[in-house]
PDB file of C-alpha atoms in Angstrom:
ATOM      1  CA  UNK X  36      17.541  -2.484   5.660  1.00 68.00           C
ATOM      2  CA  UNK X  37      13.721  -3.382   6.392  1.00 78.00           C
ATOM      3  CA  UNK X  38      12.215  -6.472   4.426  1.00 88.00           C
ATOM      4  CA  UNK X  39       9.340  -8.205   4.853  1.00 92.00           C
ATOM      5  CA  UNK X  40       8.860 -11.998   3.667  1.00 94.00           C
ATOM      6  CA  UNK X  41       5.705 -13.724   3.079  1.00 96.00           C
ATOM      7  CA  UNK X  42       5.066 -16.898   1.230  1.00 96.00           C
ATOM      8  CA  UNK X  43       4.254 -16.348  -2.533  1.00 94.00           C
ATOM      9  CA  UNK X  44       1.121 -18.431  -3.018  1.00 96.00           C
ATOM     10  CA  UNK X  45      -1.326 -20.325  -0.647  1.00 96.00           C
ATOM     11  CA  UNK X  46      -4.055 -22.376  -1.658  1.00 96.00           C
ATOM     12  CA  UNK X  47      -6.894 -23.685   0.531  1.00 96.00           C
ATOM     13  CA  UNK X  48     -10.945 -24.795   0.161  1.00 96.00           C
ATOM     14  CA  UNK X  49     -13.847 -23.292   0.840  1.00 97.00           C
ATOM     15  CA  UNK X  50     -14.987 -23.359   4.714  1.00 97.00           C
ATOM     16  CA  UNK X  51     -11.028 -23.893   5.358  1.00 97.00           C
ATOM     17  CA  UNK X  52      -8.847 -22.270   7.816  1.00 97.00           C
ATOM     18  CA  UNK X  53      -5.471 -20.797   6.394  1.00 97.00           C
ATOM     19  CA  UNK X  54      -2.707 -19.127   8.150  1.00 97.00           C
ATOM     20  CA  UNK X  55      -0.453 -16.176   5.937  1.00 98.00           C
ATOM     21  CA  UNK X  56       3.104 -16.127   7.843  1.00 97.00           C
ATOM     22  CA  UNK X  57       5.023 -12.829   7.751  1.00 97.00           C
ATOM     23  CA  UNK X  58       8.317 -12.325   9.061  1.00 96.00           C
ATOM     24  CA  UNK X  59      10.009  -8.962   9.441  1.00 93.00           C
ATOM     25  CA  UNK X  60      13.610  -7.416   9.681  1.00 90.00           C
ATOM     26  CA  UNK X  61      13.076  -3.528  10.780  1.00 83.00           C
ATOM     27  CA  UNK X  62      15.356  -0.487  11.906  1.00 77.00           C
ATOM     28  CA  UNK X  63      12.475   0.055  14.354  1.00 76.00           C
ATOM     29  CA  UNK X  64       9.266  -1.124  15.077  1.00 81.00           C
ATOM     30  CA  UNK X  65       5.982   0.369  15.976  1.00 83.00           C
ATOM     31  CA  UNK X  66       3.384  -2.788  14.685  1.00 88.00           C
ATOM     32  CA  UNK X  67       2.443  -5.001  11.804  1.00 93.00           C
ATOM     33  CA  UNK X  68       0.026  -4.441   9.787  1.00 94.00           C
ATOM     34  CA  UNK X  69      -2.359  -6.399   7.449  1.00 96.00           C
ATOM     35  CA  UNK X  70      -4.053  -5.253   4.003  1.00 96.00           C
ATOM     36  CA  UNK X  71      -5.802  -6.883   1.561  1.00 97.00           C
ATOM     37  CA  UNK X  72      -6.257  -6.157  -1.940  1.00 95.00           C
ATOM     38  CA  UNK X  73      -8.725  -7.670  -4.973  1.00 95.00           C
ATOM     39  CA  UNK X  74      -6.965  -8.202  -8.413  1.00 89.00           C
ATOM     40  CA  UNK X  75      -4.945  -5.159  -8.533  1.00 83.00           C
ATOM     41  CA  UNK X  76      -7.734  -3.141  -6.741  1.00 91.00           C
ATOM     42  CA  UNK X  77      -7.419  -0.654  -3.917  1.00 93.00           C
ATOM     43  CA  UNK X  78      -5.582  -2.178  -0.986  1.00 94.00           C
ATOM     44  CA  UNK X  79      -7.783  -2.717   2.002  1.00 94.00           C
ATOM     45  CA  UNK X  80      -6.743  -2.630   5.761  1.00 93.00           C
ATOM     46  CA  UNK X  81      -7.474  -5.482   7.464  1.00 94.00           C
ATOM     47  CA  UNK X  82      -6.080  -5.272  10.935  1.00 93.00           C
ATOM     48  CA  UNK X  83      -2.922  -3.736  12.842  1.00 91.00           C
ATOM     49  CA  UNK X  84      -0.837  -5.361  15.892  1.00 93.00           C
ATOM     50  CA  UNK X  85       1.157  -3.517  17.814  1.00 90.00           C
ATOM     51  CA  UNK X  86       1.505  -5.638  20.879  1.00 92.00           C
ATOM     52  CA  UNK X  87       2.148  -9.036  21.284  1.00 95.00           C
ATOM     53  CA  UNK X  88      -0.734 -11.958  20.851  1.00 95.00           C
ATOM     54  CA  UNK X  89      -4.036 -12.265  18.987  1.00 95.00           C
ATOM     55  CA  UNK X  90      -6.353  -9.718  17.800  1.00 92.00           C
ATOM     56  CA  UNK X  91      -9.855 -10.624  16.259  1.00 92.00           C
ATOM     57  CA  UNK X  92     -11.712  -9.241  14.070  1.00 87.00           C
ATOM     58  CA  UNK X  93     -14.873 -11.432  12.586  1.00 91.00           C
ATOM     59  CA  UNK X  94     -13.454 -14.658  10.574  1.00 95.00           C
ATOM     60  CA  UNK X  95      -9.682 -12.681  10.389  1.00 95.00           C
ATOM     61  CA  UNK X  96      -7.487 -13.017  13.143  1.00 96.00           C
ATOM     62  CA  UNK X  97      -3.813 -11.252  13.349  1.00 97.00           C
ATOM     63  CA  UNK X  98      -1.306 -12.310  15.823  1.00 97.00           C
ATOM     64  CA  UNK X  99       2.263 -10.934  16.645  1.00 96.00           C
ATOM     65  CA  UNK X 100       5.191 -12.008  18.590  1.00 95.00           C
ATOM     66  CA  UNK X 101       7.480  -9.243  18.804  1.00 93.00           C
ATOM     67  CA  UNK X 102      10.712 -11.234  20.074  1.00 93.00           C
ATOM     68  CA  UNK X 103      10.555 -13.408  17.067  1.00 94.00           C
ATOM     69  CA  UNK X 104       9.550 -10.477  14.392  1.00 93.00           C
ATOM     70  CA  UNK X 105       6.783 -12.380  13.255  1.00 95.00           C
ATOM     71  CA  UNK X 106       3.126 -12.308  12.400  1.00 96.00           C
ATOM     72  CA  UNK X 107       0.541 -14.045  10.801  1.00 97.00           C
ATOM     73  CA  UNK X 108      -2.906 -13.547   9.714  1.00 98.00           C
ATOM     74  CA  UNK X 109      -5.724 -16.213  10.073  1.00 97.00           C
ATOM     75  CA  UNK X 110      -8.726 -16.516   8.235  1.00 97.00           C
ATOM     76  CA  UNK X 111     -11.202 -18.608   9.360  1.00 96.00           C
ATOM     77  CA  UNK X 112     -14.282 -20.246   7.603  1.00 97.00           C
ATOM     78  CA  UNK X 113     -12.706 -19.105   3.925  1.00 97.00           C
ATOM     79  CA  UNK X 114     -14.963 -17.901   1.458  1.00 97.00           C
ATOM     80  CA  UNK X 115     -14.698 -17.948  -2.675  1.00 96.00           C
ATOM     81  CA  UNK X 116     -14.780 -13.766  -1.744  1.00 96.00           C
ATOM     82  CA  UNK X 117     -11.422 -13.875   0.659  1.00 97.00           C
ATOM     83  CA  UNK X 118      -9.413 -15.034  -3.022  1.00 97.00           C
ATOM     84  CA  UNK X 119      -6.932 -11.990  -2.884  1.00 97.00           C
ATOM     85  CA  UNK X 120      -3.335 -11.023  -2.272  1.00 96.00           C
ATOM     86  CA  UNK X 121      -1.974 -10.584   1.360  1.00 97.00           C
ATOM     87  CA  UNK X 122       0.451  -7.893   1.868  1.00 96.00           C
ATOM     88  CA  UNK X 123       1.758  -7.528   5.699  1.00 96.00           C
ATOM     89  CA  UNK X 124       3.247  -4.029   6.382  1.00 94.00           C
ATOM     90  CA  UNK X 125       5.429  -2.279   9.068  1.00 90.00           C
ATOM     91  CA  UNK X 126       6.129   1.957   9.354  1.00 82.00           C
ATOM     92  CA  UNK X 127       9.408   2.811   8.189  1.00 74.00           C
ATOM     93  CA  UNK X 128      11.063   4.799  11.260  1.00 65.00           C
ATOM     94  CA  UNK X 129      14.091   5.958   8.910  1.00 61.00           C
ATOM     95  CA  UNK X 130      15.088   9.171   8.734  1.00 56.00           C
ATOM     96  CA  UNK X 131      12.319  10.616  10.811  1.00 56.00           C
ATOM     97  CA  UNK X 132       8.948  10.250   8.674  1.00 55.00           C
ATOM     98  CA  UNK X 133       7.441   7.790  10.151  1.00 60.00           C
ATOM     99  CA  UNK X 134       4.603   7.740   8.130  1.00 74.00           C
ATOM    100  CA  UNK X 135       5.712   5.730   4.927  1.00 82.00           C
ATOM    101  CA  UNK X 136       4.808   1.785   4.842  1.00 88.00           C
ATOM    102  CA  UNK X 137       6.917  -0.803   4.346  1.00 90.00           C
ATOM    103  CA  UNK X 138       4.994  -3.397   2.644  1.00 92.00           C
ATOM    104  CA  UNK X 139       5.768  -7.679   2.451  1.00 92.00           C
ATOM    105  CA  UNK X 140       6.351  -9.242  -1.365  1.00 89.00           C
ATOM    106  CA  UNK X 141       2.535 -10.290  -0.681  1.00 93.00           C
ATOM    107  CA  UNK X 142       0.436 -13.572  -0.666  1.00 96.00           C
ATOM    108  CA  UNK X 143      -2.009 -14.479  -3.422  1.00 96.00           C
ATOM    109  CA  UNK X 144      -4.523 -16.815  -1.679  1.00 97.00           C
ATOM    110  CA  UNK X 145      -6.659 -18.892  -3.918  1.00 97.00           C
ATOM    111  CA  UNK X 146      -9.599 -20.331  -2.177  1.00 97.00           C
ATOM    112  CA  UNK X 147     -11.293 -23.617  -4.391  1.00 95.00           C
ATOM    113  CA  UNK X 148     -14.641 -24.811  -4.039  1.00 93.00           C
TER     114      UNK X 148
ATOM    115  CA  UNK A 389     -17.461  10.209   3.545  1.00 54.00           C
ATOM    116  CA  UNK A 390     -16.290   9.482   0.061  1.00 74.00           C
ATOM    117  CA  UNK A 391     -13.104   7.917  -0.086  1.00 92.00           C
ATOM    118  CA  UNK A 392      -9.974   8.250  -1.726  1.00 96.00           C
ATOM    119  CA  UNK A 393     -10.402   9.253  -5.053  1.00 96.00           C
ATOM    120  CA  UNK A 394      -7.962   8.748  -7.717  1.00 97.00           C
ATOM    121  CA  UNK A 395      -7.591   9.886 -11.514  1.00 96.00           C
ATOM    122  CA  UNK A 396      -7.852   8.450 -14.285  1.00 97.00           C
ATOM    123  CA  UNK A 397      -8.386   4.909 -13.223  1.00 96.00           C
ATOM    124  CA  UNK A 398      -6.325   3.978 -16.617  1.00 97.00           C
ATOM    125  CA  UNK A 399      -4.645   6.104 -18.741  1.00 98.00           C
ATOM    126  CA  UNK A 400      -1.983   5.403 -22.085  1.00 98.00           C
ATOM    127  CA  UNK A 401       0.614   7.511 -23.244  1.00 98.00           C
ATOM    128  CA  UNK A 402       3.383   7.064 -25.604  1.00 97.00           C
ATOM    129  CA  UNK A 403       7.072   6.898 -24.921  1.00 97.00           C
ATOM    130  CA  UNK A 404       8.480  10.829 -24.430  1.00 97.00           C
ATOM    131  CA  UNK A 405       5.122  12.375 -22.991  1.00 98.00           C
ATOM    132  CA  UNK A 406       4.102  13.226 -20.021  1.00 98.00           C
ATOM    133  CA  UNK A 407       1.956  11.470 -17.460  1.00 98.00           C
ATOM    134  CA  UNK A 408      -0.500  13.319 -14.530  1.00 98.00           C
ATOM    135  CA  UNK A 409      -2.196  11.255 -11.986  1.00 98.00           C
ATOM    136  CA  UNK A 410      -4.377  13.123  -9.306  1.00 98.00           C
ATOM    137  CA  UNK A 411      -5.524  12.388  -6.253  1.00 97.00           C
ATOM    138  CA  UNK A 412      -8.211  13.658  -3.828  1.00 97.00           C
ATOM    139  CA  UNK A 413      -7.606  12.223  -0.015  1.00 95.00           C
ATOM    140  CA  UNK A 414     -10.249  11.368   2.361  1.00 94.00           C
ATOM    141  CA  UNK A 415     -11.946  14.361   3.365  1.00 91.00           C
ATOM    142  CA  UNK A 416     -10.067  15.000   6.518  1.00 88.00           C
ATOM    143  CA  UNK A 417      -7.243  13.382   5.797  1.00 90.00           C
ATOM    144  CA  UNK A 418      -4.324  16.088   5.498  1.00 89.00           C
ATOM    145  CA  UNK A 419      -1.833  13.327   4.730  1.00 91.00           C
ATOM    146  CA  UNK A 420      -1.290  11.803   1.088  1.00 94.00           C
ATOM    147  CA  UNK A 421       1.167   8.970   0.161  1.00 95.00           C
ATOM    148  CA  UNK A 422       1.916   7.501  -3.194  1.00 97.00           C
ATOM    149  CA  UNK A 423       2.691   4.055  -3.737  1.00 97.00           C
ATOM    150  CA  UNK A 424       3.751   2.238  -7.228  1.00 97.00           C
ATOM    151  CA  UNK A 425       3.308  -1.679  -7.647  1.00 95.00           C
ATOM    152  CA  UNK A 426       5.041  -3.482 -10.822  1.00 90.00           C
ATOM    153  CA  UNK A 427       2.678  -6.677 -11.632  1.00 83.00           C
ATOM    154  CA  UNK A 428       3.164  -9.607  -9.070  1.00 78.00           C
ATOM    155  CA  UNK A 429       4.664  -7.625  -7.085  1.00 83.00           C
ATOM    156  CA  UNK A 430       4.128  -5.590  -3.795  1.00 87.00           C
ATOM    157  CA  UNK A 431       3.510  -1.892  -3.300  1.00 93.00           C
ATOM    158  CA  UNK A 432       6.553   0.338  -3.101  1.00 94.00           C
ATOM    159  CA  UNK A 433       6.401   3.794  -0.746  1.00 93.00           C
ATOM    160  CA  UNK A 434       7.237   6.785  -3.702  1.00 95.00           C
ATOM    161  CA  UNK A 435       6.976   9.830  -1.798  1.00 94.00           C
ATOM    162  CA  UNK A 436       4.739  11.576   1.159  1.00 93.00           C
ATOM    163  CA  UNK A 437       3.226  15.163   1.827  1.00 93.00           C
ATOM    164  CA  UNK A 438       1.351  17.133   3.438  1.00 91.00           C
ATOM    165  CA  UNK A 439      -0.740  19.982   2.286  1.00 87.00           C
ATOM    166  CA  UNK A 440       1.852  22.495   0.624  1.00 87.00           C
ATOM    167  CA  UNK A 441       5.159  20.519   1.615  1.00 92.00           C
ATOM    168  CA  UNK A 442       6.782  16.990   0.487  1.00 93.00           C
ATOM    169  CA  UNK A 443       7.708  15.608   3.526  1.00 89.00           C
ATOM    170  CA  UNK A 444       9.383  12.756   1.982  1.00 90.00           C
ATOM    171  CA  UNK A 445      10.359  11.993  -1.392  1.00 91.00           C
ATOM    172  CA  UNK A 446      13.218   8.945  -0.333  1.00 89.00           C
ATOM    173  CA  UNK A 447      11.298   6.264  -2.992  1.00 91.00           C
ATOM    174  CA  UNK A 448      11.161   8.587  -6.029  1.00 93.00           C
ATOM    175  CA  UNK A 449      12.914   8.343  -8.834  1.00 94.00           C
ATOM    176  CA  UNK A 450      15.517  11.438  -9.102  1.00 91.00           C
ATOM    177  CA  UNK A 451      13.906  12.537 -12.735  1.00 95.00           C
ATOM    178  CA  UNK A 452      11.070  12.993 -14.532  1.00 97.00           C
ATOM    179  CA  UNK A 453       9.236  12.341 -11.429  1.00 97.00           C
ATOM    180  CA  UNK A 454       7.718  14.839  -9.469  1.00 97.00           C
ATOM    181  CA  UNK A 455       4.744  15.867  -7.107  1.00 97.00           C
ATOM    182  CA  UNK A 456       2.589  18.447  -5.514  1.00 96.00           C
ATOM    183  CA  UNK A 457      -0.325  19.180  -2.901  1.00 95.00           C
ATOM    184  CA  UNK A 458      -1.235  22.519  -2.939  1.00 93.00           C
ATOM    185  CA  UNK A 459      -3.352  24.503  -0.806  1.00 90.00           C
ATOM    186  CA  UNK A 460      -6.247  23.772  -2.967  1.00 90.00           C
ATOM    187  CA  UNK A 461      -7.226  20.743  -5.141  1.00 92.00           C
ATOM    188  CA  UNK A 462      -5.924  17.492  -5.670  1.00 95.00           C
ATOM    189  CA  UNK A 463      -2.325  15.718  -4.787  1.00 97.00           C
ATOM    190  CA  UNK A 464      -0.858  15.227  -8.573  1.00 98.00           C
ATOM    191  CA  UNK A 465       2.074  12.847  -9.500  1.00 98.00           C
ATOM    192  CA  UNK A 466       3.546  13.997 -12.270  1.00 98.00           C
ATOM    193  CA  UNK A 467       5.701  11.867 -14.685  1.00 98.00           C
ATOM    194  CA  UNK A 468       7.755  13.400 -17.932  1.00 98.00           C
ATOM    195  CA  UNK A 469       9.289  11.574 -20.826  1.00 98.00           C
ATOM    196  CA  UNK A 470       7.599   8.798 -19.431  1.00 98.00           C
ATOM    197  CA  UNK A 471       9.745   5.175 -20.727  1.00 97.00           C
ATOM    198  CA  UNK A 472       7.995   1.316 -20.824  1.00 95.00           C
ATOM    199  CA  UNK A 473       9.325   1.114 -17.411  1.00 94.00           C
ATOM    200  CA  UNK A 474       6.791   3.352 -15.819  1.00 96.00           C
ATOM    201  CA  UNK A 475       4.223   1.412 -16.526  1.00 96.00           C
ATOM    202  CA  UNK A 476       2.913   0.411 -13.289  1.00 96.00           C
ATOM    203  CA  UNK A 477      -0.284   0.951 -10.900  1.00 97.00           C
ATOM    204  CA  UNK A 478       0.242   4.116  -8.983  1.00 98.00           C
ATOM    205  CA  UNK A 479      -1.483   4.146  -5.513  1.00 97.00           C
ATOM    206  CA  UNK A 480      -2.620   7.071  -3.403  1.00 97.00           C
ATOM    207  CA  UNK A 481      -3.183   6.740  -0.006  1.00 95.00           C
ATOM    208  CA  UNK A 482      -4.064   9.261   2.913  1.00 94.00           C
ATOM    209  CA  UNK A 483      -4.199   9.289   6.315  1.00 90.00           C
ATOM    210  CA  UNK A 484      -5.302  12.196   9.065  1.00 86.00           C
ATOM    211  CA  UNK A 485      -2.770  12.841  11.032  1.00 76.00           C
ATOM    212  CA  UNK A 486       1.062  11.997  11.625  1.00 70.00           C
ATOM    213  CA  UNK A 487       2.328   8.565  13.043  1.00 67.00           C
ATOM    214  CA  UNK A 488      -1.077   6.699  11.680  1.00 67.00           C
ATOM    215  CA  UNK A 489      -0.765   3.193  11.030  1.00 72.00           C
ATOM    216  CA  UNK A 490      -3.776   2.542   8.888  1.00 85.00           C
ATOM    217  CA  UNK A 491      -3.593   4.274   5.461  1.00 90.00           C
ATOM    218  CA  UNK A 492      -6.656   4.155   3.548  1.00 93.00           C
ATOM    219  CA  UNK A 493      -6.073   3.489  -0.129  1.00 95.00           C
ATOM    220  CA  UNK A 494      -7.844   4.505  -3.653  1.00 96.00           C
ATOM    221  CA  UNK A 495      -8.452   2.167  -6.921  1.00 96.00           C
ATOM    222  CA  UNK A 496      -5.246   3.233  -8.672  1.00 97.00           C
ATOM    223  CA  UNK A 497      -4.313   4.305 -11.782  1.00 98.00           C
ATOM    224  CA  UNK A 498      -2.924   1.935 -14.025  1.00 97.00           C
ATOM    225  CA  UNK A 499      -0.284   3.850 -16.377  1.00 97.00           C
ATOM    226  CA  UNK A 500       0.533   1.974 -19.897  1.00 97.00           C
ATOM    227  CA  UNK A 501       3.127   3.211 -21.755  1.00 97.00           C
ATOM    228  CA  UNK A 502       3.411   2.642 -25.437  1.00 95.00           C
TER     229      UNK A 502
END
């Protein structure tokens, strides 16, 4: 089957840098990808990997080793605003629609003052 | 460009009725997904279609669920003798083409169910 682990809960202060781990088990792969989402609000993409190694966008960085099934997103200099859940996501290749996404059990970040 | 709209952002029934959630996708997006997410927990894939044709339908339940996007108008997930356990947040999400990664998401509708 395809899963998608993440830890539950990660808690860090304000100007902080914090680091959401997310490791995958997948039919077939195409990339990882990272969305945010605001008490229950619209998810939000954040960023996609599809090769291996770092990819930067502003204070969120997402990085992706491909041998090891793993990912991470980093967010740098954390604001109160960035307080959110974390859900990492991979295409599901089954059956031939490609287009469905697999989404992680998700990360609630809370950043304190 | 507006974006994904969704609605109603919140709606109630009772046990036995039934429930209709629309959605309008991105204007050029000819791709619409539906998600549901149970509180504290993560989004799961329901079904996904294209204008006129369910392409896949693998994450719906086999009853009482059902959807639709026709030629004209809005995507609608419907939901009949709707039971506690549908009460959920129901995501739409489109996208504007085939093999897309990045799915762009509206506000939900949060279904309660008396």
């Amino acid at each position: 089957g395809q899963s998608l682990e993440q830890p539950s809960e990660v808690t860090a202060v304000e100007g902080a840098i914090v680091q959401i781990n997310c490791t995958y088990q997948t039919s077939g792969f195409y990339g990882l990808s990272w969305y945010q989402q605001h008490d229950g609000g619209a998810p939000t993409f954040l960023s996609y990997n599809a090769l291996d190694g770092l990819e930067e966008t502003g204070r969120f960085s997402s990085f992706l080793s491909r041998s090891d099934s793993y990912g991470y997103l980093l967010l740098q200099e954390l604001q109160m605003k960035d307080s959110a859940s974390y859900f990492c996501a991979v295409r599901d290749q089954r059956g031939g629609a490609t287009n469905k996404l697999i989404f992680g059990t998700g990360t609630l970040l809370a950043v304190q003052p | 460009n507006a974006g994904v709209m969704q609605n109603p952002r919140h709606l109630v029934r009772r046990r036995g009725q039934e429930a209709r959630l629309r959605c309008s996708p991105m204007k050029g997006h000819s791709h619409v997904y539906w998600y549901r997410q149970l509180p504290e927990e993560g989004l799961k894939f329901m079904v996904y279609l294209q204008k006129e044709n369910i392409i896949d339908e693998s994450g719906m339940p086999k009853e009482r669920f059902s959807a639709e996007f026709p030629k004209e108008g809005p995507s609608i997930l419907r939901i009949q003798q709707v039971v506690r356990g549908d009460s959920a947040a129901y995501f739409c999400a489109s996208s504007p083409r085939t093999g897309e990664d990045t799915q762009y998401f509206g506000p939900g509708t949060r279904l309660t169910v008396l």
